[in-house]
mmCIF file with all atom_site columns, C-alpha atoms in Angstrom:
data_model
loop_
_atom_site.group_PDB
_atom_site.id
_atom_site.type_symbol
_atom_site.label_atom_id
_atom_site.label_alt_id
_atom_site.label_comp_id
_atom_site.label_asym_id
_atom_site.label_entity_id
_atom_site.label_seq_id
_atom_site.pdbx_PDB_ins_code
_atom_site.Cartn_x
_atom_site.Cartn_y
_atom_site.Cartn_z
_atom_site.occupancy
_atom_site.B_iso_or_equiv
_atom_site.pdbx_formal_charge
_atom_site.auth_seq_id
_atom_site.auth_comp_id
_atom_site.auth_asym_id
_atom_site.auth_atom_id
_atom_site.pdbx_PDB_model_num
ATOM 1   C CA . UNK A 1 1   ? -0.904  -14.435 -12.054 1.00 94.00 ? 898  UNK A CA 1
ATOM 2   C CA . UNK A 1 2   ? -2.202  -11.802 -9.645  1.00 98.00 ? 899  UNK A CA 1
ATOM 3   C CA . UNK A 1 3   ? -1.455  -11.839 -5.940  1.00 98.00 ? 900  UNK A CA 1
ATOM 4   C CA . UNK A 1 4   ? -3.610  -9.663  -3.685  1.00 98.00 ? 901  UNK A CA 1
ATOM 5   C CA . UNK A 1 5   ? -1.816  -9.098  -0.385  1.00 98.00 ? 902  UNK A CA 1
ATOM 6   C CA . UNK A 1 6   ? -3.107  -7.504  2.799   1.00 97.00 ? 903  UNK A CA 1
ATOM 7   C CA . UNK A 1 7   ? -2.058  -7.050  6.404   1.00 96.00 ? 904  UNK A CA 1
ATOM 8   C CA . UNK A 1 8   ? -4.576  -7.278  9.210   1.00 95.00 ? 905  UNK A CA 1
ATOM 9   C CA . UNK A 1 9   ? -4.977  -6.558  12.885  1.00 93.00 ? 906  UNK A CA 1
ATOM 10  C CA . UNK A 1 10  ? -8.373  -7.228  14.442  1.00 93.00 ? 907  UNK A CA 1
ATOM 11  C CA . UNK A 1 11  ? -10.384 -6.847  11.229  1.00 93.00 ? 908  UNK A CA 1
ATOM 12  C CA . UNK A 1 12  ? -12.963 -9.591  11.868  1.00 93.00 ? 909  UNK A CA 1
ATOM 13  C CA . UNK A 1 13  ? -15.842 -7.258  10.957  1.00 91.00 ? 910  UNK A CA 1
ATOM 14  C CA . UNK A 1 14  ? -14.529 -6.620  7.449   1.00 93.00 ? 911  UNK A CA 1
ATOM 15  C CA . UNK A 1 15  ? -12.055 -9.269  6.298   1.00 95.00 ? 912  UNK A CA 1
ATOM 16  C CA . UNK A 1 16  ? -14.655 -11.811 5.155   1.00 96.00 ? 913  UNK A CA 1
ATOM 17  C CA . UNK A 1 17  ? -16.460 -9.252  2.992   1.00 95.00 ? 914  UNK A CA 1
ATOM 18  C CA . UNK A 1 18  ? -13.184 -7.924  1.579   1.00 96.00 ? 915  UNK A CA 1
ATOM 19  C CA . UNK A 1 19  ? -12.046 -11.404 0.524   1.00 97.00 ? 916  UNK A CA 1
ATOM 20  C CA . UNK A 1 20  ? -15.472 -12.094 -1.006  1.00 97.00 ? 917  UNK A CA 1
ATOM 21  C CA . UNK A 1 21  ? -15.160 -8.858  -3.015  1.00 97.00 ? 918  UNK A CA 1
ATOM 22  C CA . UNK A 1 22  ? -11.693 -9.892  -4.192  1.00 98.00 ? 919  UNK A CA 1
ATOM 23  C CA . UNK A 1 23  ? -12.990 -13.293 -5.276  1.00 97.00 ? 920  UNK A CA 1
ATOM 24  C CA . UNK A 1 24  ? -15.845 -11.628 -7.168  1.00 97.00 ? 921  UNK A CA 1
ATOM 25  C CA . UNK A 1 25  ? -13.572 -9.242  -9.077  1.00 98.00 ? 922  UNK A CA 1
ATOM 26  C CA . UNK A 1 26  ? -10.378 -11.320 -9.432  1.00 97.00 ? 923  UNK A CA 1
ATOM 27  C CA . UNK A 1 27  ? -11.451 -14.957 -9.028  1.00 97.00 ? 924  UNK A CA 1
ATOM 28  C CA . UNK A 1 28  ? -8.080  -16.426 -10.053 1.00 96.00 ? 925  UNK A CA 1
ATOM 29  C CA . UNK A 1 29  ? -6.013  -14.214 -7.749  1.00 98.00 ? 926  UNK A CA 1
ATOM 30  C CA . UNK A 1 30  ? -3.899  -15.558 -4.927  1.00 98.00 ? 927  UNK A CA 1
ATOM 31  C CA . UNK A 1 31  ? -4.901  -13.897 -1.638  1.00 98.00 ? 928  UNK A CA 1
ATOM 32  C CA . UNK A 1 32  ? -2.291  -13.494 1.104   1.00 98.00 ? 929  UNK A CA 1
ATOM 33  C CA . UNK A 1 33  ? -3.053  -12.058 4.551   1.00 98.00 ? 930  UNK A CA 1
ATOM 34  C CA . UNK A 1 34  ? -0.291  -11.285 7.053   1.00 98.00 ? 931  UNK A CA 1
ATOM 35  C CA . UNK A 1 35  ? -2.115  -11.196 10.347  1.00 97.00 ? 932  UNK A CA 1
ATOM 36  C CA . UNK A 1 36  ? -1.306  -9.909  13.838  1.00 95.00 ? 933  UNK A CA 1
ATOM 37  C CA . UNK A 1 37  ? -4.802  -10.122 15.327  1.00 95.00 ? 934  UNK A CA 1
ATOM 38  C CA . UNK A 1 38  ? -6.141  -11.149 18.704  1.00 95.00 ? 935  UNK A CA 1
ATOM 39  C CA . UNK A 1 39  ? -9.665  -11.662 17.341  1.00 95.00 ? 936  UNK A CA 1
ATOM 40  C CA . UNK A 1 40  ? -11.053 -14.120 14.745  1.00 96.00 ? 937  UNK A CA 1
ATOM 41  C CA . UNK A 1 41  ? -9.580  -12.365 11.721  1.00 96.00 ? 938  UNK A CA 1
ATOM 42  C CA . UNK A 1 42  ? -7.138  -15.169 10.746  1.00 96.00 ? 939  UNK A CA 1
ATOM 43  C CA . UNK A 1 43  ? -9.776  -17.901 11.077  1.00 97.00 ? 940  UNK A CA 1
ATOM 44  C CA . UNK A 1 44  ? -12.258 -15.946 8.973   1.00 97.00 ? 941  UNK A CA 1
ATOM 45  C CA . UNK A 1 45  ? -9.598  -15.223 6.328   1.00 97.00 ? 942  UNK A CA 1
ATOM 46  C CA . UNK A 1 46  ? -8.565  -18.876 6.101   1.00 97.00 ? 943  UNK A CA 1
ATOM 47  C CA . UNK A 1 47  ? -12.165 -20.036 5.855   1.00 97.00 ? 944  UNK A CA 1
ATOM 48  C CA . UNK A 1 48  ? -12.658 -17.568 2.990   1.00 96.00 ? 945  UNK A CA 1
ATOM 49  C CA . UNK A 1 49  ? -9.719  -19.115 1.117   1.00 95.00 ? 946  UNK A CA 1
ATOM 50  C CA . UNK A 1 50  ? -6.823  -16.770 1.897   1.00 97.00 ? 947  UNK A CA 1
ATOM 51  C CA . UNK A 1 51  ? -3.304  -17.929 2.709   1.00 98.00 ? 948  UNK A CA 1
ATOM 52  C CA . UNK A 1 52  ? -2.716  -16.550 6.197   1.00 98.00 ? 949  UNK A CA 1
ATOM 53  C CA . UNK A 1 53  ? 0.760   -15.827 7.542   1.00 98.00 ? 950  UNK A CA 1
ATOM 54  C CA . UNK A 1 54  ? 0.743   -15.163 11.265  1.00 97.00 ? 951  UNK A CA 1
ATOM 55  C CA . UNK A 1 55  ? 3.045   -12.447 12.603  1.00 93.00 ? 952  UNK A CA 1
ATOM 56  C CA . UNK A 1 56  ? 2.479   -12.483 16.322  1.00 88.00 ? 953  UNK A CA 1
ATOM 57  C CA . UNK A 1 57  ? 3.411   -10.710 18.448  1.00 90.00 ? 954  UNK A CA 1
ATOM 58  C CA . UNK A 1 58  ? 2.972   -7.784  16.028  1.00 90.00 ? 955  UNK A CA 1
ATOM 59  C CA . UNK A 1 59  ? 6.135   -6.289  14.531  1.00 90.00 ? 956  UNK A CA 1
ATOM 60  C CA . UNK A 1 60  ? 4.566   -3.168  13.051  1.00 89.00 ? 957  UNK A CA 1
ATOM 61  C CA . UNK A 1 61  ? 3.008   -2.133  9.752   1.00 90.00 ? 958  UNK A CA 1
ATOM 62  C CA . UNK A 1 62  ? 6.228   -2.002  7.756   1.00 92.00 ? 959  UNK A CA 1
ATOM 63  C CA . UNK A 1 63  ? 7.495   -5.441  8.747   1.00 94.00 ? 960  UNK A CA 1
ATOM 64  C CA . UNK A 1 64  ? 4.102   -6.993  8.075   1.00 95.00 ? 961  UNK A CA 1
ATOM 65  C CA . UNK A 1 65  ? 3.807   -5.334  4.672   1.00 96.00 ? 962  UNK A CA 1
ATOM 66  C CA . UNK A 1 66  ? 7.299   -6.466  3.693   1.00 96.00 ? 963  UNK A CA 1
ATOM 67  C CA . UNK A 1 67  ? 6.329   -10.076 4.441   1.00 97.00 ? 964  UNK A CA 1
ATOM 68  C CA . UNK A 1 68  ? 3.112   -9.661  2.458   1.00 97.00 ? 965  UNK A CA 1
ATOM 69  C CA . UNK A 1 69  ? 4.822   -8.118  -0.567  1.00 97.00 ? 966  UNK A CA 1
ATOM 70  C CA . UNK A 1 70  ? 7.636   -10.661 -0.668  1.00 96.00 ? 967  UNK A CA 1
ATOM 71  C CA . UNK A 1 71  ? 5.320   -13.636 -0.067  1.00 97.00 ? 968  UNK A CA 1
ATOM 72  C CA . UNK A 1 72  ? 3.085   -13.080 -3.075  1.00 97.00 ? 969  UNK A CA 1
ATOM 73  C CA . UNK A 1 73  ? 3.796   -15.529 -5.916  1.00 96.00 ? 970  UNK A CA 1
ATOM 74  C CA . UNK A 1 74  ? 2.162   -13.587 -8.745  1.00 97.00 ? 971  UNK A CA 1
ATOM 75  C CA . UNK A 1 75  ? 3.795   -11.541 -11.485 1.00 98.00 ? 972  UNK A CA 1
ATOM 76  C CA . UNK A 1 76  ? 1.919   -8.537  -10.111 1.00 98.00 ? 973  UNK A CA 1
ATOM 77  C CA . UNK A 1 77  ? 1.272   -7.786  -6.442  1.00 98.00 ? 974  UNK A CA 1
ATOM 78  C CA . UNK A 1 78  ? -1.825  -5.741  -5.637  1.00 98.00 ? 975  UNK A CA 1
ATOM 79  C CA . UNK A 1 79  ? -2.026  -4.346  -2.120  1.00 98.00 ? 976  UNK A CA 1
ATOM 80  C CA . UNK A 1 80  ? -5.313  -3.771  -0.366  1.00 94.00 ? 977  UNK A CA 1
ATOM 81  C CA . UNK A 1 81  ? -6.494  -2.938  3.151   1.00 93.00 ? 978  UNK A CA 1
ATOM 82  C CA . UNK A 1 82  ? -8.660  -5.360  5.136   1.00 90.00 ? 979  UNK A CA 1
ATOM 83  C CA . UNK A 1 83  ? -11.076 -2.639  6.259   1.00 87.00 ? 980  UNK A CA 1
ATOM 84  C CA . UNK A 1 84  ? -13.195 -2.344  3.082   1.00 88.00 ? 981  UNK A CA 1
ATOM 85  C CA . UNK A 1 85  ? -11.966 1.172   2.267   1.00 92.00 ? 982  UNK A CA 1
ATOM 86  C CA . UNK A 1 86  ? -10.579 0.312   -1.186  1.00 95.00 ? 983  UNK A CA 1
ATOM 87  C CA . UNK A 1 87  ? -12.589 -0.813  -4.247  1.00 96.00 ? 984  UNK A CA 1
ATOM 88  C CA . UNK A 1 88  ? -11.850 -4.445  -5.111  1.00 96.00 ? 985  UNK A CA 1
ATOM 89  C CA . UNK A 1 89  ? -13.371 -3.737  -8.538  1.00 97.00 ? 986  UNK A CA 1
ATOM 90  C CA . UNK A 1 90  ? -10.150 -1.898  -9.430  1.00 98.00 ? 987  UNK A CA 1
ATOM 91  C CA . UNK A 1 91  ? -7.875  -4.910  -8.828  1.00 98.00 ? 988  UNK A CA 1
ATOM 92  C CA . UNK A 1 92  ? -8.040  -6.190  -12.434 1.00 98.00 ? 989  UNK A CA 1
ATOM 93  C CA . UNK A 1 93  ? -7.650  -2.640  -13.756 1.00 98.00 ? 990  UNK A CA 1
ATOM 94  C CA . UNK A 1 94  ? -4.465  -1.947  -11.803 1.00 98.00 ? 991  UNK A CA 1
ATOM 95  C CA . UNK A 1 95  ? -3.077  -5.424  -12.484 1.00 98.00 ? 992  UNK A CA 1
ATOM 96  C CA . UNK A 1 96  ? -3.675  -5.053  -16.228 1.00 98.00 ? 993  UNK A CA 1
ATOM 97  C CA . UNK A 1 97  ? -1.769  -1.767  -16.260 1.00 98.00 ? 994  UNK A CA 1
ATOM 98  C CA . UNK A 1 98  ? 1.277   -3.689  -15.018 1.00 98.00 ? 995  UNK A CA 1
ATOM 99  C CA . UNK A 1 99  ? 0.838   -6.960  -16.915 1.00 98.00 ? 996  UNK A CA 1
ATOM 100 C CA . UNK A 1 100 ? -0.428  -5.550  -20.223 1.00 98.00 ? 997  UNK A CA 1
ATOM 101 C CA . UNK A 1 101 ? 0.580   -1.886  -20.358 1.00 98.00 ? 998  UNK A CA 1
ATOM 102 C CA . UNK A 1 102 ? 4.142   -2.207  -19.077 1.00 97.00 ? 999  UNK A CA 1
ATOM 103 C CA . UNK A 1 103 ? 4.032   -0.140  -15.875 1.00 98.00 ? 1000 UNK A CA 1
ATOM 104 C CA . UNK A 1 104 ? 6.155   -1.283  -12.946 1.00 98.00 ? 1001 UNK A CA 1
ATOM 105 C CA . UNK A 1 105 ? 4.010   0.438   -10.322 1.00 98.00 ? 1002 UNK A CA 1
ATOM 106 C CA . UNK A 1 106 ? 0.489   1.831   -10.456 1.00 98.00 ? 1003 UNK A CA 1
ATOM 107 C CA . UNK A 1 107 ? -0.490  4.044   -7.539  1.00 98.00 ? 1004 UNK A CA 1
ATOM 108 C CA . UNK A 1 108 ? -4.192  3.784   -6.717  1.00 98.00 ? 1005 UNK A CA 1
ATOM 109 C CA . UNK A 1 109 ? -4.557  7.406   -5.667  1.00 97.00 ? 1006 UNK A CA 1
ATOM 110 C CA . UNK A 1 110 ? -7.486  8.374   -3.437  1.00 96.00 ? 1007 UNK A CA 1
ATOM 111 C CA . UNK A 1 111 ? -6.847  12.073  -3.864  1.00 94.00 ? 1008 UNK A CA 1
ATOM 112 C CA . UNK A 1 112 ? -8.148  13.347  -7.180  1.00 93.00 ? 1009 UNK A CA 1
ATOM 113 C CA . UNK A 1 113 ? -10.352 15.367  -4.820  1.00 89.00 ? 1010 UNK A CA 1
ATOM 114 C CA . UNK A 1 114 ? -10.968 14.965  -1.100  1.00 90.00 ? 1011 UNK A CA 1
ATOM 115 C CA . UNK A 1 115 ? -12.871 11.712  -0.504  1.00 87.00 ? 1012 UNK A CA 1
ATOM 116 C CA . UNK A 1 116 ? -15.882 12.046  1.735   1.00 84.00 ? 1013 UNK A CA 1
ATOM 117 C CA . UNK A 1 117 ? -14.528 9.180   3.864   1.00 83.00 ? 1014 UNK A CA 1
ATOM 118 C CA . UNK A 1 118 ? -11.303 11.076  4.623   1.00 90.00 ? 1015 UNK A CA 1
ATOM 119 C CA . UNK A 1 119 ? -11.326 13.719  7.403   1.00 89.00 ? 1016 UNK A CA 1
ATOM 120 C CA . UNK A 1 120 ? -10.156 17.184  6.372   1.00 91.00 ? 1017 UNK A CA 1
ATOM 121 C CA . UNK A 1 121 ? -7.085  17.050  8.633   1.00 91.00 ? 1018 UNK A CA 1
ATOM 122 C CA . UNK A 1 122 ? -5.952  13.777  7.040   1.00 90.00 ? 1019 UNK A CA 1
ATOM 123 C CA . UNK A 1 123 ? -6.569  15.196  3.578   1.00 92.00 ? 1020 UNK A CA 1
ATOM 124 C CA . UNK A 1 124 ? -4.511  18.332  4.235   1.00 93.00 ? 1021 UNK A CA 1
ATOM 125 C CA . UNK A 1 125 ? -1.687  16.280  5.726   1.00 93.00 ? 1022 UNK A CA 1
ATOM 126 C CA . UNK A 1 126 ? -1.639  13.970  2.705   1.00 94.00 ? 1023 UNK A CA 1
ATOM 127 C CA . UNK A 1 127 ? -1.840  16.919  0.324   1.00 94.00 ? 1024 UNK A CA 1
ATOM 128 C CA . UNK A 1 128 ? 1.043   18.814  1.936   1.00 96.00 ? 1025 UNK A CA 1
ATOM 129 C CA . UNK A 1 129 ? 3.330   15.796  2.076   1.00 97.00 ? 1026 UNK A CA 1
ATOM 130 C CA . UNK A 1 130 ? 2.528   14.944  -1.551  1.00 97.00 ? 1027 UNK A CA 1
ATOM 131 C CA . UNK A 1 131 ? 3.243   18.542  -2.568  1.00 97.00 ? 1028 UNK A CA 1
ATOM 132 C CA . UNK A 1 132 ? 6.610   18.468  -0.797  1.00 97.00 ? 1029 UNK A CA 1
ATOM 133 C CA . UNK A 1 133 ? 7.518   15.172  -2.468  1.00 98.00 ? 1030 UNK A CA 1
ATOM 134 C CA . UNK A 1 134 ? 6.417   16.496  -5.862  1.00 98.00 ? 1031 UNK A CA 1
ATOM 135 C CA . UNK A 1 135 ? 8.802   19.439  -5.508  1.00 98.00 ? 1032 UNK A CA 1
ATOM 136 C CA . UNK A 1 136 ? 11.731  17.355  -4.285  1.00 97.00 ? 1033 UNK A CA 1
ATOM 137 C CA . UNK A 1 137 ? 11.348  14.594  -6.893  1.00 97.00 ? 1034 UNK A CA 1
ATOM 138 C CA . UNK A 1 138 ? 10.321  16.953  -9.720  1.00 96.00 ? 1035 UNK A CA 1
ATOM 139 C CA . UNK A 1 139 ? 7.200   15.053  -10.705 1.00 96.00 ? 1036 UNK A CA 1
ATOM 140 C CA . UNK A 1 140 ? 3.585   15.189  -9.574  1.00 96.00 ? 1037 UNK A CA 1
ATOM 141 C CA . UNK A 1 141 ? 2.581   12.647  -6.966  1.00 97.00 ? 1038 UNK A CA 1
ATOM 142 C CA . UNK A 1 142 ? -0.815  12.809  -5.297  1.00 97.00 ? 1039 UNK A CA 1
ATOM 143 C CA . UNK A 1 143 ? -1.096  10.023  -2.705  1.00 97.00 ? 1040 UNK A CA 1
ATOM 144 C CA . UNK A 1 144 ? 1.994   8.896   -0.814  1.00 97.00 ? 1041 UNK A CA 1
ATOM 145 C CA . UNK A 1 145 ? 0.033   6.719   1.593   1.00 95.00 ? 1042 UNK A CA 1
ATOM 146 C CA . UNK A 1 146 ? -2.337  4.748   -0.619  1.00 96.00 ? 1043 UNK A CA 1
ATOM 147 C CA . UNK A 1 147 ? -2.894  1.187   0.534   1.00 95.00 ? 1044 UNK A CA 1
ATOM 148 C CA . UNK A 1 148 ? -4.009  0.092   -2.945  1.00 98.00 ? 1045 UNK A CA 1
ATOM 149 C CA . UNK A 1 149 ? -1.283  -0.253  -5.530  1.00 98.00 ? 1046 UNK A CA 1
ATOM 150 C CA . UNK A 1 150 ? -0.100  -2.702  -8.161  1.00 98.00 ? 1047 UNK A CA 1
ATOM 151 C CA . UNK A 1 151 ? 3.610   -3.572  -8.094  1.00 98.00 ? 1048 UNK A CA 1
ATOM 152 C CA . UNK A 1 152 ? 5.548   -5.660  -10.579 1.00 98.00 ? 1049 UNK A CA 1
ATOM 153 C CA . UNK A 1 153 ? 6.870   -8.546  -8.492  1.00 98.00 ? 1050 UNK A CA 1
ATOM 154 C CA . UNK A 1 154 ? 10.338  -8.441  -10.056 1.00 98.00 ? 1051 UNK A CA 1
ATOM 155 C CA . UNK A 1 155 ? 10.609  -4.784  -9.012  1.00 98.00 ? 1052 UNK A CA 1
ATOM 156 C CA . UNK A 1 156 ? 9.598   -5.528  -5.433  1.00 97.00 ? 1053 UNK A CA 1
ATOM 157 C CA . UNK A 1 157 ? 12.182  -8.314  -5.288  1.00 96.00 ? 1054 UNK A CA 1
ATOM 158 C CA . UNK A 1 158 ? 14.869  -5.873  -6.456  1.00 96.00 ? 1055 UNK A CA 1
ATOM 159 C CA . UNK A 1 159 ? 14.010  -2.986  -4.109  1.00 96.00 ? 1056 UNK A CA 1
ATOM 160 C CA . UNK A 1 160 ? 16.120  -2.374  -1.007  1.00 93.00 ? 1057 UNK A CA 1
ATOM 161 C CA . UNK A 1 161 ? 13.632  -0.547  1.217   1.00 94.00 ? 1058 UNK A CA 1
ATOM 162 C CA . UNK A 1 162 ? 13.527  0.058   4.950   1.00 92.00 ? 1059 UNK A CA 1
ATOM 163 C CA . UNK A 1 163 ? 10.637  -1.974  6.347   1.00 93.00 ? 1060 UNK A CA 1
ATOM 164 C CA . UNK A 1 164 ? 10.969  -0.788  9.934   1.00 91.00 ? 1061 UNK A CA 1
ATOM 165 C CA . UNK A 1 165 ? 8.495   1.868   11.003  1.00 89.00 ? 1062 UNK A CA 1
ATOM 166 C CA . UNK A 1 166 ? 5.260   3.406   9.772   1.00 89.00 ? 1063 UNK A CA 1
ATOM 167 C CA . UNK A 1 167 ? 4.390   4.980   6.381   1.00 93.00 ? 1064 UNK A CA 1
ATOM 168 C CA . UNK A 1 168 ? 6.131   2.315   4.268   1.00 96.00 ? 1065 UNK A CA 1
ATOM 169 C CA . UNK A 1 169 ? 3.940   3.154   1.205   1.00 96.00 ? 1066 UNK A CA 1
ATOM 170 C CA . UNK A 1 170 ? 5.783   6.495   1.008   1.00 97.00 ? 1067 UNK A CA 1
ATOM 171 C CA . UNK A 1 171 ? 9.091   4.767   0.366   1.00 97.00 ? 1068 UNK A CA 1
ATOM 172 C CA . UNK A 1 172 ? 7.503   2.149   -1.892  1.00 98.00 ? 1069 UNK A CA 1
ATOM 173 C CA . UNK A 1 173 ? 6.346   4.940   -4.205  1.00 98.00 ? 1070 UNK A CA 1
ATOM 174 C CA . UNK A 1 174 ? 9.283   7.353   -4.107  1.00 98.00 ? 1071 UNK A CA 1
ATOM 175 C CA . UNK A 1 175 ? 12.112  4.804   -4.298  1.00 97.00 ? 1072 UNK A CA 1
ATOM 176 C CA . UNK A 1 176 ? 10.925  3.297   -7.622  1.00 98.00 ? 1073 UNK A CA 1
ATOM 177 C CA . UNK A 1 177 ? 10.506  6.829   -8.989  1.00 97.00 ? 1074 UNK A CA 1
ATOM 178 C CA . UNK A 1 178 ? 14.064  7.713   -8.025  1.00 96.00 ? 1075 UNK A CA 1
ATOM 179 C CA . UNK A 1 179 ? 15.414  4.463   -9.458  1.00 96.00 ? 1076 UNK A CA 1
ATOM 180 C CA . UNK A 1 180 ? 13.804  5.088   -12.836 1.00 96.00 ? 1077 UNK A CA 1
ATOM 181 C CA . UNK A 1 181 ? 11.030  2.502   -12.836 1.00 98.00 ? 1078 UNK A CA 1
ATOM 182 C CA . UNK A 1 182 ? 7.871   3.175   -14.827 1.00 98.00 ? 1079 UNK A CA 1
ATOM 183 C CA . UNK A 1 183 ? 5.393   4.613   -12.314 1.00 98.00 ? 1080 UNK A CA 1
ATOM 184 C CA . UNK A 1 184 ? 1.928   6.006   -12.983 1.00 98.00 ? 1081 UNK A CA 1
ATOM 185 C CA . UNK A 1 185 ? -1.268  6.990   -11.142 1.00 98.00 ? 1082 UNK A CA 1
ATOM 186 C CA . UNK A 1 186 ? -4.801  5.617   -11.419 1.00 98.00 ? 1083 UNK A CA 1
ATOM 187 C CA . UNK A 1 187 ? -7.441  7.450   -9.398  1.00 98.00 ? 1084 UNK A CA 1
ATOM 188 C CA . UNK A 1 188 ? -9.758  5.309   -7.269  1.00 97.00 ? 1085 UNK A CA 1
ATOM 189 C CA . UNK A 1 189 ? -12.656 5.785   -4.870  1.00 95.00 ? 1086 UNK A CA 1
ATOM 190 C CA . UNK A 1 190 ? -12.158 5.593   -1.118  1.00 92.00 ? 1087 UNK A CA 1
ATOM 191 C CA . UNK A 1 191 ? -14.853 4.343   1.252   1.00 87.00 ? 1088 UNK A CA 1
ATOM 192 C CA . UNK A 1 192 ? -15.685 4.461   4.963   1.00 83.00 ? 1089 UNK A CA 1
ATOM 193 C CA . UNK A 1 193 ? -13.791 1.819   6.907   1.00 66.00 ? 1090 UNK A CA 1
ATOM 194 C CA . UNK A 1 194 ? -15.351 -1.028  8.834   1.00 64.00 ? 1091 UNK A CA 1
ATOM 195 C CA . UNK A 1 195 ? -13.883 -1.299  12.320  1.00 49.00 ? 1092 UNK A CA 1
ATOM 196 C CA . UNK A 1 196 ? -11.620 1.002   14.309  1.00 52.00 ? 1093 UNK A CA 1
ATOM 197 C CA . UNK A 1 197 ? -8.411  2.480   12.903  1.00 53.00 ? 1094 UNK A CA 1
ATOM 198 C CA . UNK A 1 198 ? -5.174  1.721   14.767  1.00 58.00 ? 1095 UNK A CA 1
ATOM 199 C CA . UNK A 1 199 ? -3.120  4.360   12.943  1.00 56.00 ? 1096 UNK A CA 1
ATOM 200 C CA . UNK A 1 200 ? -1.081  6.762   15.071  1.00 68.00 ? 1097 UNK A CA 1
ATOM 201 C CA . UNK A 1 201 ? -1.199  10.141  13.210  1.00 74.00 ? 1098 UNK A CA 1
ATOM 202 C CA . UNK A 1 202 ? 1.892   11.592  14.918  1.00 81.00 ? 1099 UNK A CA 1
ATOM 203 C CA . UNK A 1 203 ? 3.966   8.488   14.225  1.00 86.00 ? 1100 UNK A CA 1
ATOM 204 C CA . UNK A 1 204 ? 2.772   8.403   10.617  1.00 89.00 ? 1101 UNK A CA 1
ATOM 205 C CA . UNK A 1 205 ? 3.742   12.057  10.068  1.00 93.00 ? 1102 UNK A CA 1
ATOM 206 C CA . UNK A 1 206 ? 7.167   11.519  11.605  1.00 93.00 ? 1103 UNK A CA 1
ATOM 207 C CA . UNK A 1 207 ? 7.897   8.476   9.469   1.00 94.00 ? 1104 UNK A CA 1
ATOM 208 C CA . UNK A 1 208 ? 6.495   10.120  6.325   1.00 96.00 ? 1105 UNK A CA 1
ATOM 209 C CA . UNK A 1 209 ? 8.945   13.019  6.641   1.00 95.00 ? 1106 UNK A CA 1
ATOM 210 C CA . UNK A 1 210 ? 11.764  10.615  7.458   1.00 94.00 ? 1107 UNK A CA 1
ATOM 211 C CA . UNK A 1 211 ? 11.079  8.415   4.427   1.00 96.00 ? 1108 UNK A CA 1
ATOM 212 C CA . UNK A 1 212 ? 10.786  11.340  2.009   1.00 97.00 ? 1109 UNK A CA 1
ATOM 213 C CA . UNK A 1 213 ? 14.140  12.656  3.223   1.00 95.00 ? 1110 UNK A CA 1
ATOM 214 C CA . UNK A 1 214 ? 15.757  9.196   3.229   1.00 94.00 ? 1111 UNK A CA 1
ATOM 215 C CA . UNK A 1 215 ? 14.875  8.480   -0.394  1.00 96.00 ? 1112 UNK A CA 1
ATOM 216 C CA . UNK A 1 216 ? 15.597  11.994  -1.668  1.00 96.00 ? 1113 UNK A CA 1
ATOM 217 C CA . UNK A 1 217 ? 18.956  12.374  0.075   1.00 94.00 ? 1114 UNK A CA 1
ATOM 218 C CA . UNK A 1 218 ? 20.194  8.809   -0.349  1.00 88.00 ? 1115 UNK A CA 1
ATOM 219 C CA . UNK A 1 219 ? 22.212  7.327   -3.172  1.00 64.00 ? 1116 UNK A CA 1
ATOM 220 C CA . UNK A 1 220 ? 19.952  4.925   -5.079  1.00 57.00 ? 1117 UNK A CA 1
ATOM 221 C CA . UNK A 1 221 ? 21.023  1.379   -5.823  1.00 54.00 ? 1118 UNK A CA 1
ATOM 222 C CA . UNK A 1 222 ? 21.196  0.741   -9.600  1.00 47.00 ? 1119 UNK A CA 1
ATOM 223 C CA . UNK A 1 223 ? 18.024  -0.833  -10.961 1.00 47.00 ? 1120 UNK A CA 1
ATOM 224 C CA . UNK A 1 224 ? 18.206  -4.559  -11.609 1.00 44.00 ? 1121 UNK A CA 1
ATOM 225 C CA . UNK A 1 225 ? 18.320  -5.578  -15.243 1.00 34.00 ? 1122 UNK A CA 1
#
């Protein structure tokens, strides 16, 4: 079973279309939305068939994503953003790489080249952080911040990650690498978002550096059998 999980905050312009795209490409998937909106996002998501978990008042990206990841019931958890930036057509591809090919984590990397939908300053920031992580962890990583990945559910259940704060995808990629899980990359397209971004670039940069250092310098917990 596939679970597609998303977090949302005021995404009423996009969430209905995103869920329709998920249904088209992965009709049997469970869809979970952890929502902290003040607009009609949760109502639209429920009407479209998603299981909505309200987290209000908002507790931040990391806390919401932890709830989403741990609430999925499938054997594979595919993350997606509610803003229509990620291609729902790749859900079955990423899920199959976990379920059929034996990977524990598949990173849907946006950065084979610079996507037209990504501003140059964001691209350079992502590139530099990925380069630093590649050097520290002695393996090539390209996209520390991707919001589209496939995670084996048993791995997520075993991971002890720090949910507090921004840039949680950084830790969710580097910690499995350090612990010896089977991690690979699958390049995907990245599209213009619908709606207004609420990301704080300074906060994201601060937490990205903090998470890279935390995982690299920490003593990993042994991987569950």
